[in-house]
Coordinates of C-alpha atoms (C1' of nucleotides) in Angstrom, one line a residue:
Chain A
M1 CA -16.1 -23.5 0.0
T2 CA -19.9 -23.3 -0.5
I3 CA -20.5 -21.9 -3.9
R4 CA -23.9 -22.6 -5.3
F5 CA -24.3 -22.3 -9.0
Q6 CA -27.5 -21.0 -10.1
A7 CA -29.6 -22.7 -12.9
S8 CA -30.6 -19.4 -14.5
A9 CA -29.5 -15.8 -14.2
N10 CA -32.2 -15.1 -11.6
L11 CA -30.4 -12.3 -9.9
Q12 CA -33.1 -10.2 -8.3
H13 CA -31.9 -8.7 -5.1
P14 CA -34.0 -8.2 -2.0
G15 CA -33.2 -4.5 -2.0
R16 CA -32.9 -4.3 1.7
G17 CA -32.9 -0.8 3.2
G18 CA -32.1 2.2 1.0
G19 CA -33.8 2.9 -2.2
E20 CA -30.5 2.9 -3.9
A21 CA -30.4 -0.9 -4.1
S22 CA -33.0 -0.9 -6.7
H23 CA -30.5 0.4 -9.2
L24 CA -29.0 -3.1 -9.2
S25 CA -31.9 -4.9 -10.6
H26 CA -30.2 -5.0 -14.0
A27 CA -28.4 -7.6 -15.8
P28 CA -24.8 -8.2 -14.7
A29 CA -23.4 -6.4 -17.8
E30 CA -25.2 -3.3 -17.0
L31 CA -23.6 -3.1 -13.6
L32 CA -20.1 -3.6 -15.2
I33 CA -21.0 -0.9 -17.7
R34 CA -22.1 1.5 -15.0
K35 CA -18.9 0.8 -13.2
L36 CA -16.6 1.5 -16.1
E37 CA -18.6 4.6 -17.0
S38 CA -17.8 5.9 -13.5
I39 CA -14.1 5.9 -14.4
G40 CA -14.2 6.6 -18.1
A41 CA -16.3 6.9 -21.2
L42 CA -17.7 4.1 -23.3
S43 CA -18.7 4.1 -26.9
P44 CA -21.9 2.4 -28.1
A45 CA -19.8 -0.3 -29.7
E46 CA -18.0 -1.0 -26.4
R47 CA -21.2 -1.1 -24.5
A48 CA -22.6 -3.7 -27.0
A49 CA -19.4 -5.7 -26.8
L50 CA -19.7 -5.7 -23.0
R51 CA -23.2 -7.0 -23.2
R52 CA -22.0 -9.9 -25.2
L53 CA -19.4 -10.8 -22.6
E54 CA -19.7 -14.4 -21.2
M55 CA -20.7 -14.3 -17.6
T56 CA -21.9 -17.1 -15.3
P57 CA -23.8 -16.0 -12.2
V58 CA -22.8 -17.6 -8.9
S59 CA -23.9 -17.1 -5.3
V60 CA -21.7 -17.5 -2.3
D61 CA -22.4 -17.5 1.4
A62 CA -20.9 -15.0 3.8
H63 CA -17.4 -15.6 5.0
H64 CA -16.2 -17.9 2.3
D65 CA -13.0 -17.7 0.3
I66 CA -13.6 -17.0 -3.3
V67 CA -9.9 -16.8 -4.4
C68 CA -7.0 -18.3 -2.5
E69 CA -3.4 -17.2 -2.2
G70 CA -1.3 -19.4 -4.4
A71 CA -4.1 -20.3 -6.9
S72 CA -3.9 -19.7 -10.6
P73 CA -7.5 -19.1 -11.6
T74 CA -8.6 -18.9 -15.3
A75 CA -11.5 -16.6 -14.7
V76 CA -12.2 -13.4 -12.8
T77 CA -15.2 -12.5 -10.7
L78 CA -17.4 -9.5 -11.0
L79 CA -19.2 -8.7 -7.8
L80 CA -22.9 -8.1 -8.5
H81 CA -24.3 -7.8 -5.0
G82 CA -22.8 -8.0 -1.5
F83 CA -19.4 -7.2 -0.1
L84 CA -16.0 -8.8 -0.5
C85 CA -12.5 -8.1 0.7
R86 CA -8.9 -9.0 -0.1
Y87 CA -6.8 -10.2 2.7
K88 CA -3.5 -11.9 3.7
L89 CA -2.6 -13.7 6.9
V90 CA 0.8 -13.2 8.5
A91 CA 2.9 -15.6 10.4
D92 CA 1.3 -15.3 13.8
G93 CA -2.1 -15.6 12.4
K94 CA -3.1 -12.0 12.2
R95 CA -5.1 -10.9 9.2
Q96 CA -4.6 -7.8 7.1
I97 CA -7.3 -6.7 4.9
M98 CA -6.0 -4.7 1.9
S99 CA -9.3 -3.7 0.2
F100 CA -13.0 -3.8 0.4
H101 CA -15.1 -4.5 -2.6
I102 CA -18.5 -3.3 -3.7
P103 CA -20.7 -4.2 -6.6
G104 CA -19.0 -3.5 -9.9
D105 CA -15.6 -4.4 -8.6
I106 CA -13.5 -7.3 -10.0
P107 CA -11.2 -8.1 -7.0
D108 CA -9.3 -10.7 -8.8
L109 CA -8.7 -8.8 -12.1
P110 CA -5.0 -8.9 -11.4
T111 CA -5.1 -12.7 -12.0
L112 CA -5.6 -12.0 -15.6
F113 CA -1.9 -11.2 -16.0
L114 CA -0.5 -12.5 -12.7
D115 CA 0.0 -16.3 -12.9
V116 CA -0.1 -16.9 -9.2
T117 CA -2.5 -15.1 -7.0
D118 CA -0.8 -13.4 -4.0
F119 CA -3.9 -12.6 -1.9
N120 CA -7.2 -14.1 -0.7
V121 CA -10.6 -12.8 -1.6
C122 CA -13.5 -13.6 0.7
S123 CA -17.1 -12.6 1.1
L124 CA -18.1 -10.4 4.0
T125 CA -21.8 -11.0 3.3
S126 CA -23.6 -13.5 1.2
S127 CA -22.9 -12.3 -2.3
Q128 CA -23.8 -12.7 -5.9
L129 CA -21.0 -12.9 -8.4
A130 CA -20.6 -13.2 -12.2
V131 CA -17.7 -15.4 -13.3
I132 CA -15.9 -14.2 -16.4
P133 CA -13.3 -16.4 -18.1
H134 CA -9.9 -14.9 -18.8
S135 CA -10.3 -16.0 -22.4
A136 CA -13.6 -14.0 -22.7
L137 CA -11.9 -10.8 -21.3
L138 CA -8.9 -11.3 -23.6
A139 CA -11.3 -11.8 -26.7
L140 CA -13.1 -8.6 -25.6
F141 CA -9.9 -6.6 -25.5
A142 CA -8.8 -7.9 -28.8
E143 CA -12.0 -6.6 -30.3
Q144 CA -12.1 -3.4 -28.4
R145 CA -8.6 -2.2 -27.5
Q146 CA -9.8 0.9 -25.7
L147 CA -11.7 -1.3 -23.3
A148 CA -8.5 -3.0 -22.3
Y149 CA -7.2 0.4 -21.4
L150 CA -10.2 1.1 -19.3
F151 CA -9.8 -2.2 -17.4
W152 CA -6.2 -1.3 -17.0
R153 CA -7.1 2.1 -15.6
N154 CA -9.4 0.2 -13.3
T155 CA -6.4 -1.8 -11.9
L156 CA -4.4 1.5 -11.7
I157 CA -7.2 3.1 -9.5
D158 CA -7.0 -0.1 -7.4
A159 CA -3.3 0.6 -6.9
A160 CA -4.0 4.3 -6.1
V161 CA -6.3 3.2 -3.3
F162 CA -3.5 0.9 -1.9
R163 CA -1.2 4.0 -1.9
E164 CA -3.7 5.9 0.2
W165 CA -4.1 3.0 2.5
I166 CA -0.4 2.8 3.0
V167 CA -0.3 6.5 3.9
G168 CA -3.2 6.1 6.3
I169 CA -1.8 3.0 8.0
G170 CA 1.7 4.4 8.1
R171 CA 1.2 8.0 9.1
R172 CA -2.4 8.6 10.3
S173 CA -4.0 8.2 13.7
A174 CA -6.7 5.6 14.3
F175 CA -9.4 8.4 14.3
V176 CA -8.3 9.8 11.0
R177 CA -7.9 6.4 9.4
I178 CA -11.4 5.3 10.3
A179 CA -13.0 8.6 9.1
H180 CA -11.0 8.3 5.9
L181 CA -12.1 4.7 5.3
F182 CA -15.8 5.8 5.7
C183 CA -15.3 8.7 3.3
E184 CA -13.7 6.4 0.8
M185 CA -16.5 3.9 0.9
I186 CA -19.2 6.6 0.7
V187 CA -17.6 8.0 -2.5
R188 CA -17.0 4.7 -4.0
M189 CA -20.6 3.5 -3.3
Q190 CA -21.9 6.8 -4.7
A191 CA -19.9 6.4 -7.9
V192 CA -21.9 3.2 -8.8
G193 CA -25.2 4.6 -7.6
L194 CA -25.3 2.7 -4.3
S195 CA -25.6 5.6 -2.0
S196 CA -28.2 8.2 -1.3
N197 CA -27.6 11.2 0.9
Y198 CA -24.3 10.0 2.4
S199 CA -25.9 6.9 3.7
V200 CA -24.5 3.5 2.5
E201 CA -24.9 -0.1 3.3
L202 CA -21.6 -1.1 4.9
P203 CA -21.8 -4.4 6.6
L204 CA -18.3 -4.3 8.2
T205 CA -17.7 -5.6 11.6
Q206 CA -15.4 -3.8 13.9
T207 CA -13.0 -6.6 13.4
D208 CA -13.1 -6.1 9.6
I209 CA -12.3 -2.4 10.1
A210 CA -9.5 -3.2 12.6
D211 CA -7.9 -5.8 10.2
A212 CA -8.2 -3.3 7.3
L213 CA -6.6 -0.3 9.2
G214 CA -4.0 -2.3 11.2
L215 CA -5.6 -1.7 14.5
S216 CA -7.1 -3.9 17.3
T217 CA -10.8 -4.3 17.6
V218 CA -10.8 -2.8 21.0
H219 CA -9.2 0.3 19.7
V220 CA -11.6 0.5 16.7
N221 CA -14.5 0.2 19.1
R222 CA -13.3 3.1 21.3
T223 CA -12.3 5.3 18.4
L224 CA -15.7 4.6 16.7
Q225 CA -17.4 5.9 19.8
E226 CA -15.4 9.1 19.6
I227 CA -16.3 9.6 16.0
R228 CA -20.0 9.0 16.8
A229 CA -19.7 11.4 19.8
A230 CA -18.2 14.0 17.5
G231 CA -21.5 13.8 15.6
L232 CA -19.9 12.8 12.4
I233 CA -21.5 9.4 11.7
K234 CA -24.1 6.9 12.6
F235 CA -22.9 3.3 12.1
F236 CA -25.0 0.4 13.1
R237 CA -26.7 -2.7 11.6
G238 CA -24.6 -2.7 8.5
R239 CA -25.4 0.9 7.6
L240 CA -23.1 3.9 7.6
I241 CA -24.7 7.3 7.6
A242 CA -22.5 10.5 7.4
I243 CA -24.4 12.9 9.6
D244 CA -21.8 15.6 9.0
W245 CA -20.2 15.0 5.7
P246 CA -18.0 18.0 5.5
G247 CA -16.9 17.3 9.1
L248 CA -16.2 13.7 8.2
R249 CA -14.1 14.6 5.2
K250 CA -12.1 17.0 7.3
A251 CA -11.6 14.5 10.1
G252 CA -10.5 12.0 7.6
E253 CA -8.2 14.3 5.8
F254 CA -10.0 13.0 2.8
E255 CA -9.0 14.1 -0.7
Q256 CA -11.0 12.4 -3.3
V257 CA -8.5 12.7 -6.2
Y258 CA -7.0 9.4 -5.7
L259 CA -10.2 7.5 -6.5
H260 CA -10.1 9.0 -10.0
V261 CA -13.9 9.1 -10.3
Q262 CA -14.8 10.6 -13.6
K263 CA -18.6 10.7 -13.7
A264 CA -19.9 14.1 -12.8
A265 CA -23.1 12.8 -11.4
A266 CA -21.2 10.4 -9.3
S267 CA -18.7 12.8 -7.7
V268 CA -19.4 14.1 -4.3
P269 CA -20.0 17.8 -4.1
P270 CA -17.3 19.7 -2.4
A271 CA -17.6 20.3 1.3
R272 CA -19.7 23.3 2.3
Chain B
M1 CA 13.6 21.5 -9.9
T2 CA 17.0 21.1 -11.3
I3 CA 16.8 18.9 -14.3
R4 CA 19.7 19.0 -16.7
F5 CA 18.9 17.9 -20.2
Q6 CA 21.8 16.3 -21.9
A7 CA 22.8 17.1 -25.4
S8 CA 23.5 13.5 -26.3
A9 CA 22.7 10.1 -24.8
N10 CA 25.9 9.9 -23.1
L11 CA 24.9 7.8 -20.3
Q12 CA 28.0 6.0 -19.1
H13 CA 27.7 5.4 -15.4
P14 CA 30.6 5.6 -13.0
G15 CA 30.0 2.1 -11.7
R16 CA 30.8 2.7 -8.1
G17 CA 31.2 -0.3 -5.9
G18 CA 30.0 -3.7 -7.0
G19 CA 30.9 -5.3 -10.3
E20 CA 27.1 -5.5 -11.1
A21 CA 26.9 -1.8 -12.1
S22 CA 28.7 -2.6 -15.3
H23 CA 25.6 -4.4 -16.5
L24 CA 24.1 -1.0 -16.9
S25 CA 26.5 0.4 -19.5
H26 CA 23.9 -0.3 -22.2
A27 CA 21.5 1.8 -24.1
P28 CA 18.3 2.8 -22.2
A29 CA 16.2 0.4 -24.3
E30 CA 18.3 -2.6 -23.3
L31 CA 17.6 -1.9 -19.7
L32 CA 13.9 -1.7 -20.3
I33 CA 14.1 -5.0 -22.2
R34 CA 16.0 -6.6 -19.3
K35 CA 13.4 -5.3 -16.9
L36 CA 10.5 -6.6 -19.0
E37 CA 12.2 -10.0 -19.5
S38 CA 12.5 -10.3 -15.7
I39 CA 8.7 -10.4 -15.5
G40 CA 7.8 -12.0 -18.9
A41 CA 8.9 -13.1 -22.3
L42 CA 9.7 -10.9 -25.3
S43 CA 9.5 -11.8 -28.9
P44 CA 12.3 -10.5 -31.2
A45 CA 9.7 -8.3 -32.9
E46 CA 8.9 -6.8 -29.5
R47 CA 12.5 -6.3 -28.6
A48 CA 13.0 -4.6 -31.9
A49 CA 10.0 -2.3 -31.3
L50 CA 11.2 -1.5 -27.9
R51 CA 14.6 -0.5 -29.4
R52 CA 12.9 2.0 -31.6
L53 CA 11.0 3.6 -28.7
E54 CA 11.4 7.3 -28.4
M55 CA 13.3 8.2 -25.3
T56 CA 15.1 11.4 -24.0
P57 CA 17.9 11.0 -21.5
V58 CA 17.8 13.3 -18.6
S59 CA 19.8 13.7 -15.4
V60 CA 18.5 14.9 -12.0
D61 CA 20.2 15.8 -8.8
A62 CA 19.5 14.0 -5.6
H63 CA 16.4 15.1 -3.5
H64 CA 14.5 16.6 -6.3
D65 CA 10.9 16.1 -7.3
I66 CA 10.4 14.5 -10.7
V67 CA 6.6 14.1 -10.6
C68 CA 4.3 16.2 -8.4
E69 CA 1.0 15.4 -7.0
G70 CA -1.8 17.0 -9.0
A71 CA 0.1 17.2 -12.2
S72 CA -1.0 15.7 -15.5
P73 CA 2.3 14.7 -17.3
T74 CA 2.3 13.6 -20.9
A75 CA 5.3 11.4 -20.6
V76 CA 6.6 8.7 -18.3
T77 CA 10.1 8.3 -16.9
L78 CA 12.2 5.2 -17.0
L79 CA 14.9 5.2 -14.4
L80 CA 18.2 4.3 -15.9
H81 CA 20.6 4.8 -13.0
G82 CA 20.0 5.9 -9.4
F83 CA 17.2 5.6 -7.0
L84 CA 13.7 7.2 -6.8
C85 CA 10.8 6.9 -4.5
R86 CA 7.1 7.7 -4.6
Y87 CA 5.8 9.6 -1.6
K88 CA 2.9 11.6 -0.2
L89 CA 2.7 14.2 2.5
V90 CA 0.0 14.2 5.2
A91 CA -1.7 17.1 7.0
D92 CA 0.9 17.5 9.7
G93 CA 3.8 17.4 7.4
K94 CA 4.7 13.7 7.9
R95 CA 6.0 11.9 4.8
Q96 CA 5.0 8.4 3.7
I97 CA 7.0 6.8 1.1
M98 CA 5.0 4.1 -0.8
S99 CA 7.6 2.6 -3.1
F100 CA 11.3 2.6 -3.8
H101 CA 12.4 2.5 -7.4
I102 CA 15.5 0.9 -9.0
P103 CA 16.8 1.1 -12.6
G104 CA 14.3 -0.4 -15.0
D105 CA 11.3 0.9 -13.1
I106 CA 8.8 3.4 -14.5
P107 CA 7.4 5.0 -11.3
D108 CA 5.0 7.2 -13.1
L109 CA 3.6 4.6 -15.5
P110 CA 0.2 5.1 -13.9
T111 CA 0.1 8.6 -15.4
L112 CA -0.5 6.9 -18.8
F113 CA -4.1 6.2 -17.8
L114 CA -4.6 8.4 -14.8
D115 CA -5.3 12.0 -15.7
V116 CA -4.2 13.5 -12.4
T117 CA -1.2 12.2 -10.5
D118 CA -1.9 11.3 -6.9
F119 CA 1.6 11.0 -5.6
N120 CA 5.1 12.6 -5.8
V121 CA 8.2 11.0 -7.2
C122 CA 11.5 12.2 -6.0
S123 CA 15.2 11.2 -6.5
L124 CA 17.0 9.7 -3.5
T125 CA 20.3 10.1 -5.3
S126 CA 21.4 11.9 -8.4
S127 CA 19.8 9.8 -11.1
Q128 CA 19.7 9.3 -14.9
L129 CA 16.3 9.0 -16.5
A130 CA 14.8 8.4 -19.8
V131 CA 11.7 10.4 -20.7
I132 CA 9.1 8.5 -22.8
P133 CA 6.2 10.4 -24.2
H134 CA 2.7 8.8 -23.6
S135 CA 2.1 8.9 -27.3
A136 CA 5.2 6.9 -28.0
L137 CA 4.0 4.2 -25.6
L138 CA 0.6 4.1 -27.0
A139 CA 1.9 3.8 -30.5
L140 CA 4.1 0.9 -29.3
F141 CA 1.1 -0.8 -27.8
A142 CA -0.9 -0.3 -31.0
E143 CA 1.9 -2.1 -32.9
Q144 CA 2.6 -4.8 -30.3
R145 CA -0.5 -5.6 -28.3
Q146 CA 1.3 -8.2 -26.1
L147 CA 3.6 -5.5 -25.0
A148 CA 0.7 -3.5 -23.6
Y149 CA -0.2 -6.6 -21.5
L150 CA 3.4 -6.9 -20.2
F151 CA 3.4 -3.2 -19.2
W152 CA 0.0 -3.8 -17.6
R153 CA 1.5 -6.8 -15.7
N154 CA 4.3 -4.4 -14.6
T155 CA 1.7 -2.1 -13.0
L156 CA 0.0 -5.2 -11.4
I157 CA 3.2 -6.2 -9.8
D158 CA 3.5 -2.6 -8.6
A159 CA 0.1 -3.1 -6.9
A160 CA 1.1 -6.5 -5.4
V161 CA 4.1 -4.7 -3.7
F162 CA 1.7 -2.2 -2.3
R163 CA -0.4 -5.0 -0.9
E164 CA 2.6 -6.5 0.7
W165 CA 3.6 -3.1 2.2
I166 CA 0.1 -2.7 3.7
V167 CA 0.5 -6.1 5.3
G168 CA 3.8 -5.1 6.7
I169 CA 2.9 -1.7 8.0
G170 CA -0.5 -2.9 9.3
R171 CA 0.5 -6.2 11.0
R172 CA 4.2 -6.7 11.3
S173 CA 6.7 -5.4 13.9
A174 CA 9.5 -2.9 13.1
F175 CA 12.1 -5.7 13.1
V176 CA 10.2 -7.9 10.6
R177 CA 9.2 -4.9 8.4
I178 CA 12.8 -3.7 8.0
A179 CA 14.1 -7.2 7.3
H180 CA 11.2 -7.7 4.8
L181 CA 12.1 -4.4 3.1
F182 CA 15.7 -5.5 2.7
C183 CA 14.7 -8.9 1.3
E184 CA 12.5 -7.2 -1.2
M185 CA 15.1 -4.7 -2.4
I186 CA 17.7 -7.6 -2.8
V187 CA 15.4 -9.7 -4.9
R188 CA 14.3 -6.8 -7.1
M189 CA 17.8 -5.6 -7.7
Q190 CA 18.8 -9.2 -8.5
A191 CA 16.0 -9.5 -11.0
V192 CA 17.5 -6.7 -13.1
G193 CA 21.2 -7.9 -12.5
L194 CA 22.1 -5.2 -10.0
S195 CA 23.1 -7.5 -7.2
S196 CA 25.9 -10.0 -6.7
N197 CA 26.0 -12.3 -3.7
Y198 CA 23.1 -10.7 -1.8
S199 CA 25.0 -7.4 -1.7
V200 CA 23.2 -4.3 -3.3
E201 CA 23.7 -0.7 -3.6
L202 CA 21.0 0.8 -1.4
P203 CA 21.5 4.4 -0.6
L204 CA 18.5 4.9 1.8
T205 CA 18.9 7.0 4.9
Q206 CA 17.3 5.8 8.1
T207 CA 14.8 8.6 7.6
D208 CA 13.8 7.1 4.2
I209 CA 13.4 3.7 5.8
A210 CA 11.3 5.1 8.6
D211 CA 9.0 7.1 6.2
A212 CA 8.6 4.0 4.1
L213 CA 7.7 1.7 6.9
G214 CA 5.6 4.0 9.0
L215 CA 8.2 4.3 11.9
S216 CA 10.3 7.0 13.5
T217 CA 13.9 7.4 12.6
V218 CA 14.8 6.7 16.2
H219 CA 13.2 3.4 16.2
V220 CA 14.6 2.5 12.8
N221 CA 18.0 3.3 14.2
R222 CA 17.6 1.0 17.2
T223 CA 16.0 -1.7 15.3
L224 CA 18.7 -1.7 12.6
Q225 CA 21.2 -2.2 15.4
E226 CA 19.3 -5.3 16.5
I227 CA 19.2 -6.6 12.9
R228 CA 22.9 -6.0 12.6
A229 CA 23.6 -7.5 16.0
A230 CA 21.6 -10.6 15.0
G231 CA 24.3 -11.1 12.3
L232 CA 21.8 -10.8 9.4
I233 CA 23.1 -7.8 7.5
K234 CA 25.7 -5.1 7.0
F235 CA 24.2 -1.8 6.1
F236 CA 26.5 1.2 5.6
R237 CA 27.6 3.8 3.1
G238 CA 24.6 3.2 0.9
R239 CA 25.4 -0.5 0.6
L240 CA 23.4 -3.4 2.0
I241 CA 24.9 -6.8 2.4
A242 CA 22.8 -9.8 3.6
I243 CA 25.4 -11.7 5.6
D244 CA 22.9 -14.4 6.4
W245 CA 20.3 -14.5 3.6
P246 CA 18.3 -17.4 4.9
G247 CA 18.2 -15.8 8.3
L248 CA 17.1 -12.5 6.8
R249 CA 14.3 -14.1 4.8
K250 CA 13.1 -15.9 7.9
A251 CA 13.4 -12.8 10.0
G252 CA 11.4 -10.8 7.4
E253 CA 8.9 -13.5 6.9
F254 CA 9.7 -12.9 3.2
E255 CA 7.9 -14.9 0.6
Q256 CA 8.9 -13.9 -2.8
V257 CA 5.8 -14.8 -4.7
Y258 CA 4.2 -11.4 -4.7
L259 CA 7.1 -10.0 -6.7
H260 CA 6.1 -12.2 -9.6
V261 CA 9.7 -12.4 -10.9
Q262 CA 9.8 -14.8 -13.9
K263 CA 13.3 -15.0 -15.0
A264 CA 14.9 -18.2 -13.7
A265 CA 18.3 -16.7 -13.5
A266 CA 17.0 -13.7 -11.6
S267 CA 15.1 -15.6 -8.9
V268 CA 16.9 -16.1 -5.6
P269 CA 17.6 -19.7 -4.8
P270 CA 15.7 -21.1 -1.9
A271 CA 17.0 -20.8 1.6
R272 CA 19.5 -23.3 2.7
Chain C
dC1 C1' -34.9 -19.2 25.0
dG2 C1' -30.5 -21.0 24.2
dT3 C1' -26.6 -20.1 21.0
dC4 C1' -23.5 -17.6 18.5
dT5 C1' -21.4 -13.6 16.8
dA6 C1' -20.4 -8.8 17.4
dA7 C1' -20.0 -5.0 20.5
dT8 C1' -18.4 -3.1 24.8
dT9 C1' -15.8 -2.2 28.9
dG10 C1' -11.7 -2.2 32.4
dA11 C1' -7.1 -2.5 33.4
dA12 C1' -2.3 -3.3 32.7
dG13 C1' 1.7 -3.4 29.5
dC14 C1' 4.6 -2.4 25.8
dA15 C1' 6.0 -1.1 21.1
dT16 C1' 6.9 2.8 19.3
dC17 C1' 7.0 8.0 19.5
dT18 C1' 8.7 12.5 20.8
dC19 C1' 12.0 15.6 22.4
dA20 C1' 16.6 16.8 22.9
dA21 C1' 21.4 16.1 22.7
dC22 C1' 25.5 14.6 20.9
dA23 C1' 28.5 12.2 17.5
dT24 C1' 30.2 11.2 13.1
dG25 C1' 31.1 11.7 8.4
dC26 C1' 31.9 14.3 4.4
dG27 C1' 32.1 18.0 1.1
dT28 C1' 33.7 22.6 0.5
dG29 C1' 36.0 26.8 0.9
dG30 C1' 39.8 29.0 2.6
Chain D
dC1 C1' 45.3 20.6 4.9
dC2 C1' 42.3 22.2 8.2
dA3 C1' 37.8 24.3 9.7
dC4 C1' 33.4 24.9 9.2
dG5 C1' 28.7 23.3 8.1
dC6 C1' 25.2 20.2 7.1
dA7 C1' 23.2 15.8 6.7
dT8 C1' 23.0 11.6 8.9
dG9 C1' 23.4 8.5 12.6
dT10 C1' 23.2 7.5 17.7
dT11 C1' 21.8 7.7 22.5
dG12 C1' 19.0 8.7 26.7
dA13 C1' 14.7 9.4 28.9
dG14 C1' 10.0 10.2 29.4
dA15 C1' 5.3 10.0 27.2
dT16 C1' 1.4 7.7 24.8
dG17 C1' -1.4 5.5 21.4
dC18 C1' -2.5 1.3 20.9
dT19 C1' -2.5 -3.6 22.3
dT20 C1' -3.5 -7.6 25.0
dC21 C1' -6.2 -10.1 28.1
dA22 C1' -10.3 -11.1 30.0
dA23 C1' -14.9 -10.4 31.1
dT24 C1' -19.5 -8.8 30.2
dT25 C1' -23.4 -7.2 27.4
dA26 C1' -26.2 -6.8 23.5
dG27 C1' -28.4 -8.5 19.1
dA28 C1' -29.8 -11.8 15.6
dC29 C1' -31.7 -16.1 14.6
dG30 C1' -33.9 -20.6 14.6

DNA sequence: CGTCTAATTGAAGCATCTCAACATGCGTGG
DNA sequence: CCACGCATGTTGAGATGCTTCAATTAGACG
């Protein structure tokens, strides 16, 4: 595992591509605050407490495991920049991805109350993280009880996304599943200010998509061509653009409720 | 929706079948305590606080919705006796079940911090419930902070089960999926004392199983025959018996970790 | 300009689905 | 105690969405 600890909190990001990346040129705490405000309200005292939260910046290369199944970590990781995913391997070596993570997410938050981790977290791209000790989080919650509830809510939304994925993998066709995933990522990115005009950075390979949706890469490739041919999206070089957002939503049978996004500014306007 | 409110807390259960049912002839709070102790430790003060928790007993018939998608309930439901499931319907009318619930579960606990419910809960059999107002739970948490964490842990385990289901539906064959589900239900039932000798009450129809595992009833029927023919289980009249528990575990590629069961007495001895 | 990863294509196979009967069990009313 | 009705389970046969295998092509990078 190649984790490079950084001497200082020098976390300026290159800001490749869309203008939305500039939003992230803030301190780690600000990103966490923005994330939490996308799912609930924060009082000034809570914001202040969050700014005092102990965080250690870390960089990781692409395709490296950050958390491993069976481990018992004593800290959680806030994703600052890049993309992560949770996954498990099954008996015959097949991989199932169970979530994608974008800046503001804390994929291993469950380890705060689950002694043994039951999934792996790995980086899809080179990423910047902030490590927050469990003890620091618990101290924060002791001081600001409502914040504990907001983090709890965060994990509940996580679970709501799992439910929606179960529905997709269990009962929807490949075409609908892929369209749905794209809708989900666009709305989530938008909620933390990482999207402009239904265009998001999304550096997923077709293999990643296949492993997330329970499909083969070959089938993902062909279905992706169909979705493109239908004029719904452009998807290349790690960038997803919804050319026809209402059409994509419809194709993906996408109902945003389950994401429980609060922020008015963050929610996607209704189709048409 | 036929919900019959009961005048008093007369919740004696018929205790059909296995001797394990007698365990449930306790007050609702005792069941909740047993459930929580299966996933963590409780102090005497916490147990006392739980016994003071406001709960209203309710009975429901089989096949009735208890919570509906889109609703904003102000109370949660503790299942005392019977079986429930969470489900969603997709565009073409297909159903996907995303969890089964056994006594001690609180399937709508997420509504405590999620304003709009994103799933339905319905009864698989006639069931007895205890309704607990959100306000009562929040008051309990204010008094006993560690209890909040234990309930949080409860929802995290819920999510861990979702992850495992995603893996199953996404990457495992019908045979393995069904075997895995059976293992899961046996271990969960055992954790709350509702199983003896790898035999549990499990009144699922083949349609329920199909809708939970993303399969057709026809295929479930045929695969069930294979599993029976392999000498792993008996499954009839709402009862599941693991004739060959080690074999069933192996067939289901079942690793118990994700259930995060604590109680030593509740954990299933290793195979062989 | 080779090297590696990711995307693409063709062709054959099968796990699982759909449709459509038919069987079984069980509660209920007569 | 029997007859009906309904839910559930079972079976056969044909269809298909998706997989697997195996190349081939395209891009990114030093």
